[in-house]
Coordinates of C-alpha atoms and ligand atoms in Angstrom, one line a residue:
M788 CA 29.0 -21.2 168.9
K789 CA 27.3 -20.5 165.6
N790 CA 23.7 -21.5 164.8
E791 CA 23.1 -23.6 161.7
M792 CA 21.6 -21.3 159.2
I793 CA 19.2 -21.2 156.2
L794 CA 20.0 -18.4 153.7
V795 CA 17.0 -16.7 152.2
L796 CA 18.3 -15.2 148.9
D797 CA 16.0 -12.3 148.1
F798 CA 15.0 -11.6 144.5
G799 CA 12.6 -8.8 145.5
G800 CA 9.7 -10.9 146.7
Q801 CA 7.2 -9.3 149.0
Y802 CA 7.3 -12.4 151.3
N803 CA 11.0 -12.5 151.9
Q804 CA 10.6 -11.8 155.6
L805 CA 7.8 -14.3 155.9
I806 CA 10.0 -17.1 154.5
A807 CA 12.6 -16.3 157.1
R808 CA 10.0 -16.3 159.9
C809 CA 8.6 -19.6 158.8
V810 CA 12.0 -21.2 158.9
R811 CA 12.7 -19.7 162.3
E812 CA 9.3 -21.0 163.5
C813 CA 10.8 -24.5 162.8
N814 CA 13.6 -23.6 165.3
V815 CA 16.1 -23.1 162.5
Y816 CA 17.9 -19.7 162.1
A817 CA 17.4 -17.9 158.8
E818 CA 18.8 -14.8 157.4
V819 CA 17.6 -12.7 154.4
H820 CA 20.2 -11.4 152.1
P821 CA 19.9 -9.6 148.7
Y822 CA 20.7 -11.6 145.6
T823 CA 23.6 -9.3 145.1
I824 CA 25.8 -11.0 147.7
T825 CA 28.7 -13.0 146.2
L826 CA 29.2 -16.7 146.0
D827 CA 32.2 -16.4 148.3
E828 CA 30.1 -14.6 150.9
I829 CA 27.6 -17.4 150.7
R830 CA 30.2 -20.0 151.1
A831 CA 31.6 -18.2 154.1
M832 CA 28.1 -18.2 155.8
E833 CA 28.1 -22.0 155.5
P834 CA 24.3 -22.2 155.1
K835 CA 22.6 -25.6 155.6
G836 CA 20.2 -24.7 152.8
I837 CA 19.3 -21.9 150.5
I838 CA 15.9 -20.6 149.6
F839 CA 15.3 -18.4 146.5
T840 CA 12.4 -16.0 147.1
G841 CA 9.8 -14.9 144.7
G842 CA 10.1 -11.7 142.9
P843 CA 8.2 -9.4 140.5
N844 CA 10.3 -10.0 137.4
S845 CA 10.3 -12.4 134.5
V846 CA 13.5 -14.5 134.2
Y847 CA 13.9 -13.6 130.5
E848 CA 14.0 -9.9 131.1
E849 CA 17.6 -8.6 130.8
S850 CA 17.2 -6.5 133.9
S851 CA 15.8 -9.2 136.1
P852 CA 17.8 -10.5 139.0
H853 CA 19.8 -13.6 138.2
Y854 CA 22.5 -15.5 140.0
D855 CA 25.6 -17.4 139.2
K856 CA 24.6 -21.0 138.3
A857 CA 27.5 -22.2 140.5
I858 CA 25.2 -21.7 143.4
L859 CA 23.3 -24.8 142.4
E860 CA 26.6 -26.8 142.3
L861 CA 27.7 -26.1 145.9
G862 CA 26.1 -29.3 147.1
I863 CA 23.9 -27.2 149.4
P864 CA 20.1 -27.9 149.1
V865 CA 18.2 -25.2 147.3
L866 CA 14.4 -24.5 147.4
G867 CA 13.2 -22.1 144.8
I868 CA 9.9 -20.4 145.4
C869 CA 7.8 -18.8 142.7
Y870 CA 10.2 -16.6 140.7
G871 CA 12.9 -18.5 142.5
S872 CA 11.5 -21.8 141.0
Q873 CA 11.4 -20.3 137.5
L874 CA 15.0 -19.0 138.0
M875 CA 16.1 -22.5 138.9
A876 CA 14.4 -23.9 135.9
Y877 CA 15.9 -21.2 133.6
M878 CA 19.4 -21.6 135.0
L879 CA 19.4 -25.3 134.4
G880 CA 18.0 -25.3 130.9
G881 CA 14.2 -25.7 131.5
K882 CA 11.6 -23.6 129.8
V883 CA 9.7 -20.8 131.4
T884 CA 6.7 -19.3 129.6
T885 CA 4.3 -16.4 130.2
A886 CA 0.8 -17.6 130.7
P887 CA -2.0 -15.7 128.9
V888 CA -3.6 -15.0 132.3
S889 CA -2.1 -14.8 135.8
E890 CA -2.9 -17.4 138.4
Y891 CA -3.5 -15.6 141.6
G892 CA -5.0 -16.7 144.9
R893 CA -5.9 -20.0 146.5
T894 CA -5.6 -23.0 144.2
G895 CA -5.9 -26.8 144.6
I896 CA -2.9 -28.8 143.6
T897 CA -2.3 -32.5 143.3
A898 CA 1.0 -33.5 144.9
D899 CA 3.2 -36.6 144.8
T900 CA 3.7 -37.1 148.5
S901 CA 6.6 -39.5 148.0
S902 CA 8.7 -36.4 147.4
R903 CA 10.8 -35.6 150.4
L904 CA 9.6 -32.0 150.1
L905 CA 5.9 -32.8 150.0
H906 CA 6.0 -35.8 152.3
G907 CA 3.2 -35.9 154.9
I908 CA 0.9 -33.4 153.2
E909 CA -2.5 -34.4 151.6
S910 CA -2.2 -35.3 148.0
D911 CA -4.9 -32.8 147.2
T912 CA -4.2 -29.6 149.0
D913 CA -4.7 -25.9 148.8
V914 CA -1.8 -23.5 148.0
W915 CA -1.3 -19.8 147.4
M916 CA -0.3 -18.9 143.8
S917 CA 0.7 -15.5 142.5
H918 CA 2.4 -15.7 139.1
T919 CA 2.1 -15.0 135.4
D920 CA 5.1 -16.9 134.2
Y921 CA 5.3 -20.7 134.7
I922 CA 7.6 -23.6 134.1
E923 CA 6.6 -25.3 130.9
R924 CA 9.4 -27.8 130.7
V925 CA 11.5 -28.9 133.7
P926 CA 15.3 -29.1 133.3
D927 CA 17.0 -32.4 132.7
G928 CA 17.2 -34.6 135.8
F929 CA 14.0 -33.0 137.4
V930 CA 10.7 -34.6 137.9
I931 CA 7.3 -32.9 138.4
T932 CA 6.0 -33.4 141.9
A933 CA 2.8 -31.3 141.8
H934 CA 0.5 -29.7 139.4
S935 CA -2.7 -27.6 139.4
K936 CA -5.5 -27.4 136.8
V937 CA -3.7 -24.6 135.0
C938 CA -0.1 -24.9 136.2
P939 CA 1.7 -28.0 134.9
V940 CA 4.7 -27.6 137.2
A941 CA 3.4 -26.5 140.7
A942 CA 6.5 -28.3 142.2
M943 CA 9.6 -30.0 140.7
E944 CA 12.7 -31.5 142.1
D945 CA 16.0 -33.2 141.4
P946 CA 16.6 -35.1 144.6
N947 CA 20.1 -36.2 143.5
R948 CA 21.3 -32.7 143.3
R949 CA 19.1 -31.7 146.3
L950 CA 17.3 -29.0 144.2
Y951 CA 13.6 -28.4 144.9
A952 CA 11.1 -25.8 143.7
T953 CA 7.5 -24.8 144.2
Q954 CA 5.6 -22.4 142.0
F955 CA 3.3 -21.7 144.9
H956 CA 4.2 -19.9 148.2
P957 CA 4.6 -22.3 151.1
E958 CA 5.3 -19.4 153.4
V959 CA 1.9 -17.9 153.1
T960 CA -0.7 -19.1 155.5
H961 CA -3.2 -19.7 152.8
T962 CA -1.0 -22.6 151.7
R963 CA -2.7 -25.0 154.0
E964 CA 0.3 -27.3 154.6
G965 CA 3.1 -24.8 153.8
R966 CA 4.6 -25.1 157.3
K967 CA 5.0 -28.8 156.8
I968 CA 6.7 -28.2 153.4
I969 CA 9.2 -25.7 154.9
S970 CA 9.8 -28.1 157.8
N971 CA 10.5 -30.9 155.4
F972 CA 13.0 -28.7 153.6
V973 CA 14.9 -27.7 156.6
Y974 CA 14.8 -31.0 158.5
T975 CA 14.6 -33.8 156.0
I976 CA 16.4 -32.2 153.1
C977 CA 18.9 -29.9 154.8
N978 CA 19.3 -32.1 157.9
C979 CA 19.0 -29.2 160.3
A980 CA 18.9 -30.1 164.0
G981 CA 16.7 -27.2 165.0
D982 CA 19.0 -25.3 167.3
W983 CA 17.4 -21.8 167.1
K984 CA 15.7 -21.4 170.5
I985 CA 15.0 -18.0 172.0
D986 CA 16.3 -19.0 175.4
S987 CA 19.7 -19.9 174.1
F988 CA 19.7 -16.7 172.0
V989 CA 19.1 -14.7 175.2
D990 CA 21.9 -16.5 177.1
R991 CA 24.3 -16.1 174.2
Q992 CA 23.4 -12.5 173.7
I993 CA 24.0 -11.7 177.3
E994 CA 27.5 -13.3 177.2
M995 CA 28.3 -11.4 174.0
I996 CA 27.3 -8.1 175.5
K997 CA 29.3 -8.8 178.6
E998 CA 32.4 -9.5 176.5
K999 CA 31.9 -6.5 174.3
V1000 CA 31.1 -3.9 176.9
G1001 CA 33.4 -5.2 179.6
D1002 CA 33.6 -2.4 182.2
G1003 CA 32.3 0.2 179.7
R1004 CA 29.2 2.2 180.3
A1005 CA 26.1 2.2 178.1
L1006 CA 23.1 4.5 177.7
C1007 CA 19.7 3.5 176.6
A1008 CA 16.7 5.7 175.6
L1009 CA 13.9 3.7 177.0
S1010 CA 10.4 4.4 175.7
G1011 CA 8.5 1.6 177.4
G1012 CA 7.7 0.0 174.1
V1013 CA 8.5 -3.6 173.5
D1014 CA 11.8 -3.2 171.6
S1015 CA 13.5 -0.7 173.8
S1016 CA 12.3 -2.5 176.9
V1017 CA 13.7 -5.9 175.8
A1018 CA 17.0 -4.3 174.7
A1019 CA 17.3 -2.6 178.0
V1020 CA 16.7 -5.7 180.0
L1021 CA 19.2 -7.8 178.0
M1022 CA 21.8 -5.1 178.6
S1023 CA 21.0 -4.8 182.2
K1024 CA 21.4 -8.6 182.7
A1025 CA 24.8 -8.3 181.1
I1026 CA 26.2 -5.1 182.6
G1027 CA 24.0 -4.2 185.5
R1028 CA 24.7 -0.8 186.9
N1029 CA 26.9 0.2 184.0
L1030 CA 23.7 0.7 182.1
T1031 CA 21.7 3.9 182.4
C1032 CA 18.2 4.0 181.0
V1033 CA 16.6 7.4 180.4
F1034 CA 12.8 7.3 180.1
V1035 CA 11.3 10.6 178.9
D1036 CA 7.7 10.9 179.9
H1037 CA 6.5 13.5 177.4
G1038 CA 3.0 13.6 178.9
L1039 CA 1.7 11.9 175.7
L1040 CA 1.7 8.4 177.0
R1041 CA -1.3 6.2 177.6
K1042 CA -3.1 6.2 180.9
D1043 CA -0.7 5.1 183.8
E1044 CA 1.9 4.1 181.3
G1045 CA 4.7 6.2 182.8
D1046 CA 4.1 4.6 186.2
Q1047 CA 4.0 1.1 184.6
V1048 CA 7.3 1.6 183.0
E1049 CA 8.8 2.9 186.2
A1050 CA 7.3 0.0 188.2
V1051 CA 9.2 -2.4 185.9
F1052 CA 12.5 -0.6 185.5
G1053 CA 12.7 1.8 188.4
P1054 CA 14.2 1.2 191.9
S1055 CA 11.3 -1.1 193.0
G1056 CA 11.4 -3.1 189.8
N1057 CA 13.3 -6.4 189.1
Y1058 CA 16.3 -5.0 187.3
D1059 CA 19.6 -3.8 188.6
L1060 CA 20.1 -0.7 186.4
N1061 CA 20.2 3.1 186.7
F1062 CA 16.8 4.4 185.8
I1063 CA 16.1 8.0 185.2
R1064 CA 12.5 9.2 184.6
V1065 CA 12.2 12.7 183.3
N1066 CA 8.7 14.1 183.7
A1067 CA 8.7 16.6 180.9
A1068 CA 4.9 16.9 180.2
D1069 CA 4.8 20.6 180.9
R1070 CA 7.7 21.3 178.6
F1071 CA 6.0 19.4 175.8
Y1072 CA 2.6 21.0 176.3
S1073 CA 4.0 24.5 176.3
K1074 CA 5.9 23.8 173.1
L1075 CA 2.8 22.4 171.5
A1076 CA 0.5 25.2 172.6
G1077 CA -1.4 26.7 169.7
V1078 CA 0.1 24.2 167.1
T1079 CA -2.4 22.5 165.0
E1080 CA -0.6 21.2 161.9
P1081 CA 0.2 17.5 162.4
E1082 CA 3.7 17.5 160.9
D1083 CA 4.6 20.6 163.0
K1084 CA 3.5 18.7 166.1
R1085 CA 5.5 15.7 165.2
K1086 CA 8.6 17.8 164.7
I1087 CA 8.2 19.7 167.9
I1088 CA 7.7 16.4 169.9
G1089 CA 10.7 14.8 168.2
E1090 CA 13.0 17.8 168.7
E1091 CA 11.9 18.3 172.3
F1092 CA 12.5 14.7 173.0
I1093 CA 16.1 15.0 171.8
R1094 CA 16.6 18.2 173.9
V1095 CA 15.5 16.4 177.0
F1096 CA 17.5 13.4 176.3
E1097 CA 20.6 15.5 175.5
E1098 CA 20.3 17.3 178.8
Q1099 CA 20.3 14.0 180.6
A1100 CA 23.1 12.6 178.6
K1101 CA 25.3 15.6 179.4
K1102 CA 24.7 15.0 183.1
I1103 CA 25.7 11.4 182.7
G1104 CA 28.8 12.3 180.7
A1105 CA 30.6 10.4 178.0
V1106 CA 29.5 6.8 177.5
D1107 CA 31.0 4.0 175.6
F1108 CA 27.9 2.5 174.0
L1109 CA 24.5 3.8 173.0
V1110 CA 21.8 1.1 173.0
Q1111 CA 19.2 1.0 170.3
G1112 CA 16.2 -1.4 169.9
T1113 CA 16.6 -1.9 166.2
I1114 CA 14.9 -5.1 165.0
Y1115 CA 15.5 -7.3 162.0
P1116 CA 12.8 -6.0 159.7
D1117 CA 14.6 -2.6 159.9
V1118 CA 17.8 -4.2 159.0
I1119 CA 16.8 -6.3 156.0
E1120 CA 17.4 -4.7 152.6
S1121 CA 15.2 -5.9 149.8
G1122 CA 16.8 -7.9 147.1
L1123 CA 16.0 -5.2 144.6
G1124 CA 18.2 -2.8 146.5
K1125 CA 15.5 -0.6 148.0
S1126 CA 15.6 -0.4 151.8
A1127 CA 12.9 -2.2 153.7
V1128 CA 9.8 -0.4 154.8
I1129 CA 11.3 2.0 157.3
K1130 CA 9.5 5.2 158.0
S1131 CA 12.2 7.5 159.3
H1132 CA 9.7 9.9 160.8
H1133 CA 8.5 7.0 162.9
N1134 CA 11.6 6.7 165.0
V1135 CA 12.8 9.4 167.3
G1136 CA 15.7 10.2 165.0
G1137 CA 18.9 12.0 165.7
L1138 CA 19.8 10.6 169.1
P1139 CA 23.3 9.5 168.2
D1140 CA 24.3 13.1 167.1
C1141 CA 23.6 14.5 170.5
V1142 CA 25.2 11.9 172.7
D1143 CA 28.9 11.4 173.2
F1144 CA 29.4 7.7 172.7
K1145 CA 31.9 5.4 170.9
E1146 CA 29.7 2.7 169.5
I1147 CA 26.1 1.6 169.0
I1148 CA 24.9 -1.7 170.4
E1149 CA 21.7 -3.2 168.8
P1150 CA 21.1 -6.5 170.8
L1151 CA 17.9 -7.2 168.8
R1152 CA 19.0 -6.6 165.3
M1153 CA 18.6 -10.2 164.3
L1154 CA 15.1 -10.7 165.8
F1155 CA 11.7 -10.5 164.3
K1156 CA 9.0 -8.8 166.4
D1157 CA 7.4 -12.0 167.6
E1158 CA 10.9 -13.2 168.6
V1159 CA 11.6 -10.0 170.5
R1160 CA 8.3 -10.6 172.4
R1161 CA 9.4 -14.2 173.2
A1162 CA 12.9 -12.9 174.3
G1163 CA 11.1 -10.4 176.5
K1164 CA 9.1 -13.2 178.2
Q1165 CA 12.2 -15.3 178.6
I1166 CA 13.9 -12.5 180.5
G1167 CA 10.9 -12.0 182.8
L1168 CA 9.3 -8.9 181.4
P1169 CA 5.6 -8.7 182.3
T1170 CA 3.2 -10.1 179.7
A1171 CA 1.4 -6.8 179.5
L1172 CA 4.6 -5.1 178.5
V1173 CA 5.8 -7.6 175.9
G1174 CA 2.4 -8.1 174.4
R1175 CA 1.9 -4.4 173.8
Q1176 CA 0.4 -3.2 170.6
P1177 CA 2.5 -0.7 168.6
F1178 CA 2.5 2.8 170.1
P1179 CA 4.0 5.7 168.1
G1180 CA 7.0 7.6 169.4
P1181 CA 5.0 10.9 169.4
G1182 CA 2.4 9.2 171.5
L1183 CA -1.0 10.7 171.9
G1184 CA 0.3 13.7 170.0
V1185 CA -0.7 11.7 166.8
R1186 CA -4.1 10.8 168.3
I1187 CA -5.3 14.2 169.0
V1188 CA -6.5 16.3 166.1
G1189 CA -5.8 20.0 166.4
E1190 CA -4.0 21.6 169.3
V1191 CA -2.7 19.3 172.0
T1192 CA -3.6 20.4 175.5
A1193 CA -3.3 18.7 178.9
E1194 CA -7.1 18.6 179.0
K1195 CA -7.4 16.8 175.7
V1196 CA -4.6 14.4 176.7
R1197 CA -6.6 13.5 179.8
I1198 CA -9.8 12.9 177.7
V1199 CA -8.1 10.6 175.2
Q1200 CA -6.2 8.7 178.0
E1201 CA -9.4 8.0 179.9
A1202 CA -11.4 7.0 176.8
D1203 CA -8.6 4.9 175.4
A1204 CA -8.2 3.0 178.7
I1205 CA -11.9 2.2 178.7
F1206 CA -11.9 1.1 175.1
R1207 CA -8.8 -1.1 175.3
G1208 CA -10.0 -2.6 178.6
E1209 CA -13.4 -3.5 177.1
V1210 CA -11.9 -5.0 174.0
D1211 CA -9.4 -7.0 176.1
K1212 CA -12.3 -8.3 178.2
A1213 CA -14.5 -9.2 175.2
D1214 CA -14.8 -12.7 173.9
L1215 CA -13.2 -12.0 170.5
K1216 CA -11.9 -14.7 168.2
Q1217 CA -8.9 -12.5 167.6
R1218 CA -7.9 -9.2 169.0
P1219 CA -7.3 -6.4 166.5
G1220 CA -3.7 -5.6 165.6
Q1221 CA -4.1 -2.1 166.9
Y1222 CA -7.0 -0.6 168.8
F1223 CA -7.2 2.7 170.6
A1224 CA -9.2 5.9 171.1
A1225 CA -8.4 9.2 169.6
L1226 CA -9.8 12.7 170.0
S1227 CA -11.4 14.4 167.0
N1228 CA -11.2 18.1 167.2
M1229 CA -15.0 18.3 166.8
R1230 CA -17.2 19.7 169.5
S1231 CA -21.0 19.5 169.1
V1232 CA -24.2 20.0 170.9
G1233 CA -25.6 17.3 173.1
V1234 CA -27.9 16.8 176.0
M1235 CA -27.1 15.3 179.3
G1236 CA -29.8 15.2 182.1
D1237 CA -31.6 18.4 181.5
F1238 CA -28.5 20.3 180.3
R1239 CA -27.2 21.3 177.0
T1240 CA -23.6 20.2 176.4
Y1241 CA -21.0 21.3 173.9
D1242 CA -18.3 18.7 174.1
Y1243 CA -15.8 16.6 172.2
A1244 CA -16.3 13.6 170.0
V1245 CA -14.0 10.6 170.8
V1246 CA -13.1 8.3 168.0
L1247 CA -12.6 4.6 168.4
R1248 CA -10.3 2.9 166.0
A1249 CA -9.5 -0.8 165.5
V1250 CA -7.5 -2.1 162.6
N1251 CA -5.7 -5.2 161.4
T1252 CA -2.6 -4.9 159.4
T1253 CA 0.3 -7.2 158.4
D1254 CA 2.7 -4.6 157.1
F1255 CA 1.5 -1.3 158.5
M1256 CA 1.4 0.0 154.9
T1257 CA -2.2 -1.1 154.5
A1258 CA -4.8 -1.8 157.1
E1259 CA -8.4 -2.9 157.3
C1260 CA -10.9 -1.7 159.9
C1261 CA -11.6 -4.5 162.3
E1262 CA -15.1 -5.4 163.4
I1263 CA -15.8 -4.9 167.1
P1264 CA -19.1 -6.5 168.3
F1265 CA -21.9 -3.9 168.6
E1266 CA -22.5 -4.7 172.3
V1267 CA -18.8 -3.9 173.0
Q1268 CA -19.1 -0.6 171.1
Q1269 CA -22.2 0.3 173.0
T1270 CA -20.6 -0.5 176.4
C1271 CA -17.6 1.7 175.5
M1272 CA -19.9 4.5 174.3
R1273 CA -21.9 4.4 177.6
R1274 CA -18.8 4.2 179.8
I1275 CA -16.9 6.9 177.9
I1276 CA -19.9 9.4 178.0
N1277 CA -20.5 8.7 181.7
E1278 CA -17.0 8.5 182.9
V1279 CA -15.0 10.9 180.8
K1280 CA -15.8 14.5 181.4
G1281 CA -15.8 16.7 178.3
V1282 CA -17.1 14.0 175.9
N1283 CA -20.7 13.8 174.5
R1284 CA -20.2 11.7 171.4
V1285 CA -18.4 8.5 170.6
M1286 CA -17.7 7.5 167.0
F1287 CA -16.2 4.4 165.4
D1288 CA -13.8 5.0 162.5
L1289 CA -14.5 2.6 159.6
T1290 CA -11.7 3.8 157.4
S1291 CA -9.1 1.5 155.9
K1292 CA -5.6 2.5 155.0
P1293 CA -5.4 3.8 152.4
P1294 CA -7.2 6.2 152.2
G1295 CA -6.8 6.8 155.9
T1296 CA -3.7 6.2 158.1
I1297 CA -3.7 4.0 161.2
E1298 CA -3.1 6.9 163.5
Y1299 CA -5.5 9.8 163.7
E1300 CA -3.8 13.1 163.4
Ligands
XMP749 P1 0.2 5.3 160.1 O1 -0.5 6.2 161.0 O2 1.4 5.9 159.3 O3 0.9 4.2 161.1 O4 -0.7 4.5 159.2 C1 1.5 3.0 160.7 C2 2.1 2.3 161.9 O5 3.2 3.1 162.4 C3 2.9 3.5 163.8 N1 3.4 4.9 163.8 C4 4.5 5.3 164.5 N2 5.4 4.5 165.2 N3 6.7 6.5 165.6 C5 6.5 5.2 165.8 O6 7.3 4.5 166.4 C6 5.8 7.3 164.9 O7 6.0 8.5 164.7 C7 4.7 6.6 164.3 N4 3.6 7.1 163.5 C8 2.9 6.0 163.3 C9 1.4 3.4 163.9 O8 1.1 3.3 165.3 C10 1.1 2.2 163.1 O9 1.4 1.1 163.8

């Protein structure tokens, strides 16, 4: 059974994924496709509605992304957003003009709420604008349904042809009633029923895996992170003992993490799968001995990981399927043809080369991260596991400056557990996106009791980020910082200073290596 679907046609806008997520939050399935897909492909998808995304271009530029006008004649409702709205106007004979100054940021609009798209919102409401071009004259058959002080056409529509457009971005949270507008589009205009529910996705996925794998055998590299954990459990629910999970404990995990993963997936856990834990800390530490250059450390950790996995895979023998925890943001290609923000060094690459398998299975490839977490909850993974903050593949290897040693790993594990524990306990409005302790390579003189010390400085880091390409330091209340400082100094041997890293990204990075 196929879900009803909204197609997000991507013209290179930075919010393409956000649009799809907003639609899915309305319980309607959405997929992002580049504007280069053909009309026949679109017809074959049978979308209930189409959304044109924004984009950085001007519709009059020759090189700017356009689409066959016939898309507006399919009888499928279309919502154009920002560039998408200008494109719609341009395709149908309206006039788009470049404004002398860009309109950027939160803006008040006045809306005609008798519009089916804008129904139920306040007639004076705030929206998020980000444009230089604007629609000066709407095409024949269209009416203007919203305007701002400087933007004559903040929204327009031709309800007879079921064509709608907003110059502003309803998908951005700064558009106060954006969710309502998206919901109006998918429900009132596209007549969706709202059949995208994570529990039915999980059930269907399990059935599909069963059918695909049959009696075959599958192998999964389990890191204990959210994606590989959810992928493993989905697989195990479908094929039980025909799945083998290999969990490589490289000795660079957070405090007690290896045991936590084993508790969930190992013999005493809830799942009926073959679980192999490889305690390889010593191997990794000896390979890392004397290495201080961050990229060298990453390479060593990545390569050693593959070696360990390979050894295990050889013992298991040929398998039919290799399971990967790929998620939707890794799959989406931007409308301008560039691949989405994937940092190849971020994933432990190369696994497929070293394993004898016939096919890859990616059970989460259509899910966004928040949906993966919901799927994880649905299949009974512990909240602590599905709610995990991102943790890099090379683990604490990218949170220890200079040489990695067992001693430094112990220090950073202890300090990190204290910091995360205190932040989790604190009464914060919102938890930071990522927060952890790292170990600077600095030792300095201190005094404890009557003794001189010469110990390490621990660095606390807390950031918020939406895309991981940029990040802002997140404020942690001073009392919480002070408690962490006192506890770390008192409880973690080898530390005599605690610092808080204020650096944003850029110029810093989120990790500390
Ligand atoms: P940076 O340090 O590049 O981190 O600002 C951006 C985000 O990526 C995570 N990160 C990694 N994740 N393998 C991963 O799976 C890696 O090698 C890796 N390096 C960084 C980091 O935690 C942050 O969320």
